[in-house]
PDB file of C-alpha atoms in Angstrom:
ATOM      1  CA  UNK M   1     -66.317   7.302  32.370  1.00  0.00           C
ATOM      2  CA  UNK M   2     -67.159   7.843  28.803  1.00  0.00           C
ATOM      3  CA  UNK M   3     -67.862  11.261  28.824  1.00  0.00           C
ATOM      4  CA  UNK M   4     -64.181  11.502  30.360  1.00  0.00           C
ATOM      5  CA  UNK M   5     -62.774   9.853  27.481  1.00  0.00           C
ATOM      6  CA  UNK M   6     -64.737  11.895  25.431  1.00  0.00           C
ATOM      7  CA  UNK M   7     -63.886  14.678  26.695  1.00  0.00           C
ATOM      8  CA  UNK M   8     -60.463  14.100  26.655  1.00  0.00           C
ATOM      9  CA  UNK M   9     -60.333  13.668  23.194  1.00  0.00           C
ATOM     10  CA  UNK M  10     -61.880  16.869  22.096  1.00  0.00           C
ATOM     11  CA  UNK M  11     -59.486  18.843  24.497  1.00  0.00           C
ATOM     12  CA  UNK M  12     -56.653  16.912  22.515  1.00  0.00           C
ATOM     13  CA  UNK M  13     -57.702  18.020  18.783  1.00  0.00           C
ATOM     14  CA  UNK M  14     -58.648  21.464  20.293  1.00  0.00           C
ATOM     15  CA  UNK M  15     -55.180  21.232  21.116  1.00  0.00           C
ATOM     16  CA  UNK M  16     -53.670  20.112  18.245  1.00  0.00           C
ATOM     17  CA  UNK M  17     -55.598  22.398  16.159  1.00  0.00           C
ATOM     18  CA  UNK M  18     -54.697  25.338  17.839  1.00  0.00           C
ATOM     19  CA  UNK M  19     -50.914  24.481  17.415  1.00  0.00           C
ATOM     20  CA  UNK M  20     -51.095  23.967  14.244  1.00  0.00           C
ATOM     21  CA  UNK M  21     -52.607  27.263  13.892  1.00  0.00           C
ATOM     22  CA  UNK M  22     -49.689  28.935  15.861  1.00  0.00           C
ATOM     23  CA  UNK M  23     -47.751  26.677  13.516  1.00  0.00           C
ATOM     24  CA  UNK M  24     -48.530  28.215  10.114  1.00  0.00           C
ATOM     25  CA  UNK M  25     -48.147  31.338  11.169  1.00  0.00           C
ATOM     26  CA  UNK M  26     -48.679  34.312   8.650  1.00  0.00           C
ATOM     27  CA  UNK M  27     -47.004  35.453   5.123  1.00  0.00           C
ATOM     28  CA  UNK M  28     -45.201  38.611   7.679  1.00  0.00           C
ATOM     29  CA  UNK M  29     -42.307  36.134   8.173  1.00  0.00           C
ATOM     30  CA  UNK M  30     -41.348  35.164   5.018  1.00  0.00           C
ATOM     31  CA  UNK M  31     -37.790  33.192   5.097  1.00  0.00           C
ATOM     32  CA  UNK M  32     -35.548  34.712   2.691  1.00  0.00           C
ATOM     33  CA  UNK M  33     -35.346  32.399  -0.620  1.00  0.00           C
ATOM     34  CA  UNK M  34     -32.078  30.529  -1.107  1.00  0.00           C
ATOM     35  CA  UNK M  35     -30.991  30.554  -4.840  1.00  0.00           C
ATOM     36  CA  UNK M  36     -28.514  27.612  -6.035  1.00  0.00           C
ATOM     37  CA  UNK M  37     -25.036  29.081  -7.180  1.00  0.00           C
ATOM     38  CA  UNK M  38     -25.017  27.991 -10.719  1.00  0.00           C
ATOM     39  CA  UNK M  39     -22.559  25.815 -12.159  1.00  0.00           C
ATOM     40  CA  UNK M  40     -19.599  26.719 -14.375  1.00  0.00           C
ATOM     41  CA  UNK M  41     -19.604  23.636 -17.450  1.00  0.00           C
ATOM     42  CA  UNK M  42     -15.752  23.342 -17.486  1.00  0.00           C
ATOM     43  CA  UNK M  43     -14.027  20.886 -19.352  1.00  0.00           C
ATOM     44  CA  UNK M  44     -11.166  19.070 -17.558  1.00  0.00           C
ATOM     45  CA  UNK M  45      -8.902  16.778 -19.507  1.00  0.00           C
ATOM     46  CA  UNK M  46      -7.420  13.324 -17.886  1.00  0.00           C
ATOM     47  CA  UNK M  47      -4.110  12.705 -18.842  1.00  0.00           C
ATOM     48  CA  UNK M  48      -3.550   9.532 -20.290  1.00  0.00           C
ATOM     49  CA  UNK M  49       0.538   8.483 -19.224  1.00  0.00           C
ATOM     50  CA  UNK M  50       1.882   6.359 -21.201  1.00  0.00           C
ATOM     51  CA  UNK M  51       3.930   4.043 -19.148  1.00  0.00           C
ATOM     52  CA  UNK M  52       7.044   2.261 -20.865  1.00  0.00           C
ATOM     53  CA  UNK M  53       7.192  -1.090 -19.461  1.00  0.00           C
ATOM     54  CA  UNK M  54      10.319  -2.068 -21.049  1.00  0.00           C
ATOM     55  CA  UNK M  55      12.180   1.240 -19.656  1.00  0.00           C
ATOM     56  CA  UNK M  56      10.802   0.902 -15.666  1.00  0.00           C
ATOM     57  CA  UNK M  57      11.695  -3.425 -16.042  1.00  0.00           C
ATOM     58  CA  UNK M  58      15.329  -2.164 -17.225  1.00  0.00           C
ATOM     59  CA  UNK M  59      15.303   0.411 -14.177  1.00  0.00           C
ATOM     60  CA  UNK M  60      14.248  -2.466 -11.881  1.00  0.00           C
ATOM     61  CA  UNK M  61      16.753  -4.685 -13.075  1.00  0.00           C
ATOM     62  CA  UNK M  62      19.282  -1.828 -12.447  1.00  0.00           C
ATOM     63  CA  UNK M  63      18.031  -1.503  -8.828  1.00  0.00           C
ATOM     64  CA  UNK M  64      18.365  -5.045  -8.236  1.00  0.00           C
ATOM     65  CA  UNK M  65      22.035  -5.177  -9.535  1.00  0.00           C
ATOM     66  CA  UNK M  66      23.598  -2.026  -7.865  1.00  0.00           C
ATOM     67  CA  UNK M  67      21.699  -3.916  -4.314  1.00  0.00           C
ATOM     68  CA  UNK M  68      23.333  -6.937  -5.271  1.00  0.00           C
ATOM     69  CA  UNK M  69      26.589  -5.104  -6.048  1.00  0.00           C
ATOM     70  CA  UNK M  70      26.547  -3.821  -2.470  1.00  0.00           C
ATOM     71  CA  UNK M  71      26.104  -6.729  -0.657  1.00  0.00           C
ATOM     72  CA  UNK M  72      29.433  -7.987  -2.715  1.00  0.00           C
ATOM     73  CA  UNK M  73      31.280  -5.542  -1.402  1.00  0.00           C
ATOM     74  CA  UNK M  74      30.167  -5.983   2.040  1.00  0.00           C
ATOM     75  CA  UNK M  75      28.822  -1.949   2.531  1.00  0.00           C
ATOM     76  CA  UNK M  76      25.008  -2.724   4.002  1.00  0.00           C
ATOM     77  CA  UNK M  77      24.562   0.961   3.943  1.00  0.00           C
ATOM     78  CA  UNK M  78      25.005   1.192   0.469  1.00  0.00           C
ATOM     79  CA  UNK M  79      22.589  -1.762  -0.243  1.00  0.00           C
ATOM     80  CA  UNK M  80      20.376  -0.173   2.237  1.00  0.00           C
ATOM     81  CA  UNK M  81      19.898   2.664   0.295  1.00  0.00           C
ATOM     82  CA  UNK M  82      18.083   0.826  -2.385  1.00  0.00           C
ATOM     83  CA  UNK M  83      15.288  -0.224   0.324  1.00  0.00           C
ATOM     84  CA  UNK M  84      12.189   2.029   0.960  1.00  0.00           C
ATOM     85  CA  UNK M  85      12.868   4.022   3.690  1.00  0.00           C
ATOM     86  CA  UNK M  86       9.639   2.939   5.967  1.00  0.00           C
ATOM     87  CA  UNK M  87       9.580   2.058   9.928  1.00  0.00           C
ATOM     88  CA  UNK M  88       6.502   0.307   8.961  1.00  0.00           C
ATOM     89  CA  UNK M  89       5.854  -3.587   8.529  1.00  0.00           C
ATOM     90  CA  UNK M  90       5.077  -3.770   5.076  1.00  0.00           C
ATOM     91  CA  UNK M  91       8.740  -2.965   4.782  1.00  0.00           C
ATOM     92  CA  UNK M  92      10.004  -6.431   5.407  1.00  0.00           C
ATOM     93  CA  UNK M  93      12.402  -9.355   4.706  1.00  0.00           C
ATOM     94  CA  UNK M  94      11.412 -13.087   4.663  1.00  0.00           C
ATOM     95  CA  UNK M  95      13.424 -16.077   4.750  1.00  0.00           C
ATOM     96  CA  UNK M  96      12.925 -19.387   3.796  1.00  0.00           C
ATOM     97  CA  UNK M  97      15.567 -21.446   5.351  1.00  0.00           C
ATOM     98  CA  UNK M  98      16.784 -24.315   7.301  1.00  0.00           C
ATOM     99  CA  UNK M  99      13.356 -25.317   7.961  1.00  0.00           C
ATOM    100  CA  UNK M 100      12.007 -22.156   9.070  1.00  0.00           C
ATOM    101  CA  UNK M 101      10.765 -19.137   7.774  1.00  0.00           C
ATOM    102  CA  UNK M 102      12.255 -15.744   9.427  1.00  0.00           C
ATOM    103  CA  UNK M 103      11.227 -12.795   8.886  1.00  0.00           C
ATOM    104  CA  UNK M 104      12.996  -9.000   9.694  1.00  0.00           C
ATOM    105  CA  UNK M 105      10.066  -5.800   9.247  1.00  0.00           C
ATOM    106  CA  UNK M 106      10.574  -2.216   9.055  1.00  0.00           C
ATOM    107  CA  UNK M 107      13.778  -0.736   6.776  1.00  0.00           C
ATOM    108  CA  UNK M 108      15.610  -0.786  10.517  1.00  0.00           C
ATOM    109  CA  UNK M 109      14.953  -4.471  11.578  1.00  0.00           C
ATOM    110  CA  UNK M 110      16.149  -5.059   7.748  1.00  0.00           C
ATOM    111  CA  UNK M 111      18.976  -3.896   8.094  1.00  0.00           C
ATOM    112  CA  UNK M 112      19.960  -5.010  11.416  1.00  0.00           C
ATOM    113  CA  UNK M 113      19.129  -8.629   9.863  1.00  0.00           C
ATOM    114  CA  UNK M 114      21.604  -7.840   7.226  1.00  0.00           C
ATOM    115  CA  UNK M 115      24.296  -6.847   9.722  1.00  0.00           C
ATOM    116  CA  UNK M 116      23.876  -9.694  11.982  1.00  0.00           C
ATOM    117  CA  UNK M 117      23.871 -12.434   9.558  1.00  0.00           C
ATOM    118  CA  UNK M 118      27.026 -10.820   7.473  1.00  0.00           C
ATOM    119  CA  UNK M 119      28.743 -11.234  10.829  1.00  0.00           C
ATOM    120  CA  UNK M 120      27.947 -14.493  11.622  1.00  0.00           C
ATOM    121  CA  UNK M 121      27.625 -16.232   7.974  1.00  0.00           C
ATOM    122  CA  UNK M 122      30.009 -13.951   6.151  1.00  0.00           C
ATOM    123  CA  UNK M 123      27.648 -13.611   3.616  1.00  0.00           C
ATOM    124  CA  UNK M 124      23.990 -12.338   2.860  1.00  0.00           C
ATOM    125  CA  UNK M 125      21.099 -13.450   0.750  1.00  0.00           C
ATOM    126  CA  UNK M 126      21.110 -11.381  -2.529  1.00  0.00           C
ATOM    127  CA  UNK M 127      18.400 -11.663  -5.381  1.00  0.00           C
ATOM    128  CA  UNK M 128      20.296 -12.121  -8.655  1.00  0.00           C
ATOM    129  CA  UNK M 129      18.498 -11.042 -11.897  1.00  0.00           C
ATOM    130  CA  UNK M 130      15.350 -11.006 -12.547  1.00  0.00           C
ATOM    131  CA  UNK M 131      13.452 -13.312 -14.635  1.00  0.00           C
ATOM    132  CA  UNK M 132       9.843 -12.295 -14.242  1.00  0.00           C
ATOM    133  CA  UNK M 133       8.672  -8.594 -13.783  1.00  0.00           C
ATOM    134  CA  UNK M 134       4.908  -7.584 -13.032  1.00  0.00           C
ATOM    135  CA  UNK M 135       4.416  -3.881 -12.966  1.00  0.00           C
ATOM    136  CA  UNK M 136       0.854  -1.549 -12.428  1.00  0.00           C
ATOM    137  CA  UNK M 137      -0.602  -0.280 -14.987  1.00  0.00           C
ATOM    138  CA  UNK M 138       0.872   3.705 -13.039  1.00  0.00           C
ATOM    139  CA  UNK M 139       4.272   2.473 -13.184  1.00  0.00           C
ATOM    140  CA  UNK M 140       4.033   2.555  -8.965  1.00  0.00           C
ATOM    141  CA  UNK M 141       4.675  -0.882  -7.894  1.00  0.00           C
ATOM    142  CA  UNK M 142       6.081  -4.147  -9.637  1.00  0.00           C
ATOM    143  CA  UNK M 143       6.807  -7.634  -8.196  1.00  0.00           C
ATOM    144  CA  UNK M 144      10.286  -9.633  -9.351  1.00  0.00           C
ATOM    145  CA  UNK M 145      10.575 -13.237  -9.758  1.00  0.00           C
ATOM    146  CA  UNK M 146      14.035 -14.642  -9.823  1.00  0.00           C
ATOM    147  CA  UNK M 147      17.352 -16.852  -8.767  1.00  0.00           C
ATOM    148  CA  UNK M 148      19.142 -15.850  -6.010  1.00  0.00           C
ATOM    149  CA  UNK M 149      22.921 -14.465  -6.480  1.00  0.00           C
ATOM    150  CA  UNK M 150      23.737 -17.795  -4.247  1.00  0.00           C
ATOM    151  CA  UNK M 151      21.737 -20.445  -2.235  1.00  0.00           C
ATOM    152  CA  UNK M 152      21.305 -19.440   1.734  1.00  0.00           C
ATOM    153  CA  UNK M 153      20.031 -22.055   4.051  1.00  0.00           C
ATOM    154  CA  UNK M 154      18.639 -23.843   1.189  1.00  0.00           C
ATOM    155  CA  UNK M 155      16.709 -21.073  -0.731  1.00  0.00           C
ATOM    156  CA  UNK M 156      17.263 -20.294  -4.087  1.00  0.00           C
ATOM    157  CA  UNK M 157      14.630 -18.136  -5.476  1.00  0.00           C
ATOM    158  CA  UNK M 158      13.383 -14.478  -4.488  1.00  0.00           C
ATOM    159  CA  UNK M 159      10.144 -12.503  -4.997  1.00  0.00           C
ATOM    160  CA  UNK M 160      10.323  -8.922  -4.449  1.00  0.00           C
ATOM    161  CA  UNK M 161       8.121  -6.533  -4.372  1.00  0.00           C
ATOM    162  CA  UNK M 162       9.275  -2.384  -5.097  1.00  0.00           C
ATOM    163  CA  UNK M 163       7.644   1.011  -4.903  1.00  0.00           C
ATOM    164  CA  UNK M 164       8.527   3.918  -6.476  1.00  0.00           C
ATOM    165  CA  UNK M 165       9.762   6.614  -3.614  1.00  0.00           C
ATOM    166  CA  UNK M 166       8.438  10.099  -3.511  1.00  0.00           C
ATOM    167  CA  UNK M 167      11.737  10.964  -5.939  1.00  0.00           C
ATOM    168  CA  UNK M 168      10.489   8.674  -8.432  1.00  0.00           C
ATOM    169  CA  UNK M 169      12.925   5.826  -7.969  1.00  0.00           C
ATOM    170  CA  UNK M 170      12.439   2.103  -7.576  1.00  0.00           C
ATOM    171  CA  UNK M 171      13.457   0.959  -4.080  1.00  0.00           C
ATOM    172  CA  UNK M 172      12.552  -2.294  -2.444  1.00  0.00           C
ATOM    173  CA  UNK M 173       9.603  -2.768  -0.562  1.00  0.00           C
ATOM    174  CA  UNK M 174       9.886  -6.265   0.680  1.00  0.00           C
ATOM    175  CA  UNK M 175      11.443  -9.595  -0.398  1.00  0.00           C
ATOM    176  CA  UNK M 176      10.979 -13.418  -0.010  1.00  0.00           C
ATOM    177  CA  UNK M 177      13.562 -15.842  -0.309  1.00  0.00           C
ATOM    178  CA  UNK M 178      12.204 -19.386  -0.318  1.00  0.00           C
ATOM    179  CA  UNK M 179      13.366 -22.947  -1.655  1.00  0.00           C
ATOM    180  CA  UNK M 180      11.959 -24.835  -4.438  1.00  0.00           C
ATOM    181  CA  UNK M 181       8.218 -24.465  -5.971  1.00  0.00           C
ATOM    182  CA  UNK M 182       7.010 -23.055  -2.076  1.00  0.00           C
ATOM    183  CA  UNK M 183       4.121 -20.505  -2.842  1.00  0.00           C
ATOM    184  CA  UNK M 184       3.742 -18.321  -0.292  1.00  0.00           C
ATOM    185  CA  UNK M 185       1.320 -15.561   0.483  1.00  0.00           C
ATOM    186  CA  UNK M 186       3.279 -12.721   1.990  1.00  0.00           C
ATOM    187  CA  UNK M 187       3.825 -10.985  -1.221  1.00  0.00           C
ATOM    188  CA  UNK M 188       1.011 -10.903  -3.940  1.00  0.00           C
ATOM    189  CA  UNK M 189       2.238 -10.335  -7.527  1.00  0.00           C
ATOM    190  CA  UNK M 190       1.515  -8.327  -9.852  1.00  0.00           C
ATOM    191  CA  UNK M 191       1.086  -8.627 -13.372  1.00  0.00           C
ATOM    192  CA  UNK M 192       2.081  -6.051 -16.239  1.00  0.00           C
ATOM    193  CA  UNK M 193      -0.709  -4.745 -17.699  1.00  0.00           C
ATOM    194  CA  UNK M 194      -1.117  -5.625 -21.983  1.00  0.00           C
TER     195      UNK M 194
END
């Protein structure tokens, strides 16, 4: 039995010697040598924007009036245009009111909400001016803080988020109306950069 064993392992590193041999093989098949492309130094500048925070708050503000300007004369589509165009949910509408919160998503569903609530109320909840803006330091997004135009259901404050559009201009992204000191999370704001 131990001359089996033995056996056995010579046939193995026969075996493995012999295939490493076939292995190695000879210097006849040299691979062809792969040589690294080399590197062009090039010197790329970053351009610095300069954003002016003063000029994008006033274009805000503007935003929020001609919305606000739209709703007074009853024409939704015109106060629709100042929303960003998304079917998506982070285009939304919240409403703190009557003891509930509602809430309308997508640019559609916002302005059905709109529609619906001008029919049966008359009137719809408009933020007035603002009184805190937070804008990113790329002049993309900004959050508004402010008093509504009018209470509805008992709210009397907004915060809005906007996005710039692919034209450049501010639109809406989504807006909270809510009563008193409520914080909220469905809106996280943003503050200017100094």
């Amino acid at each position: 039995m131990e001359i089996n064993l033995h056996l056995r392992l010579v046939i193995m590193t026969i075996c493995c010697c012999f295939m490493f041999i076939i292995g190695c093989g000879t210097d006849d098949n040299k691979q062809p040598s792969i040589t690294k492309p080399k590197l062009e130094t090039t010197t790329e500048e970053i351009a610095q924007v300069e954003v002016d925070f003063a000029a994008e708050a006033e274009k805000i503000s503007q935003t929020l009036s001609a919305h606000a300007t739209a709703h007074a004369s009853r024409d939704i589509d015109e106060a629709m245009k100042y929303w960003l165009r998304l079917e998506k949910p982070d285009v939304f509408m919240g409403r703190y009111g009557w003891g509930a919160l509602m809430m309308s998503e997508k640019w559609s569903g916002v302005k059905e909400s709109f529609e619906e609530t001008l029919k049966e109320i008359g009137r719809n909840p408009i933020p007035g001016l603002a009184e805190k803006i937070g804008i990113d330091s790329r002049a993309k997004n900004a959050t508004v803080r402010g008093k509504m135009v009018q209470q509805w259901g008992g709210a009397a404050n907004y915060l809005a988020t906007l996005r710039k559009d692919k034209d450049g201009e501010w639109k809406i992204r989504a807006i909270v109306f809510y009563q008193g000191k409520e914080d909220h999370k469905l809106i996280k704001e943003i503050k200017t950069p100094v």
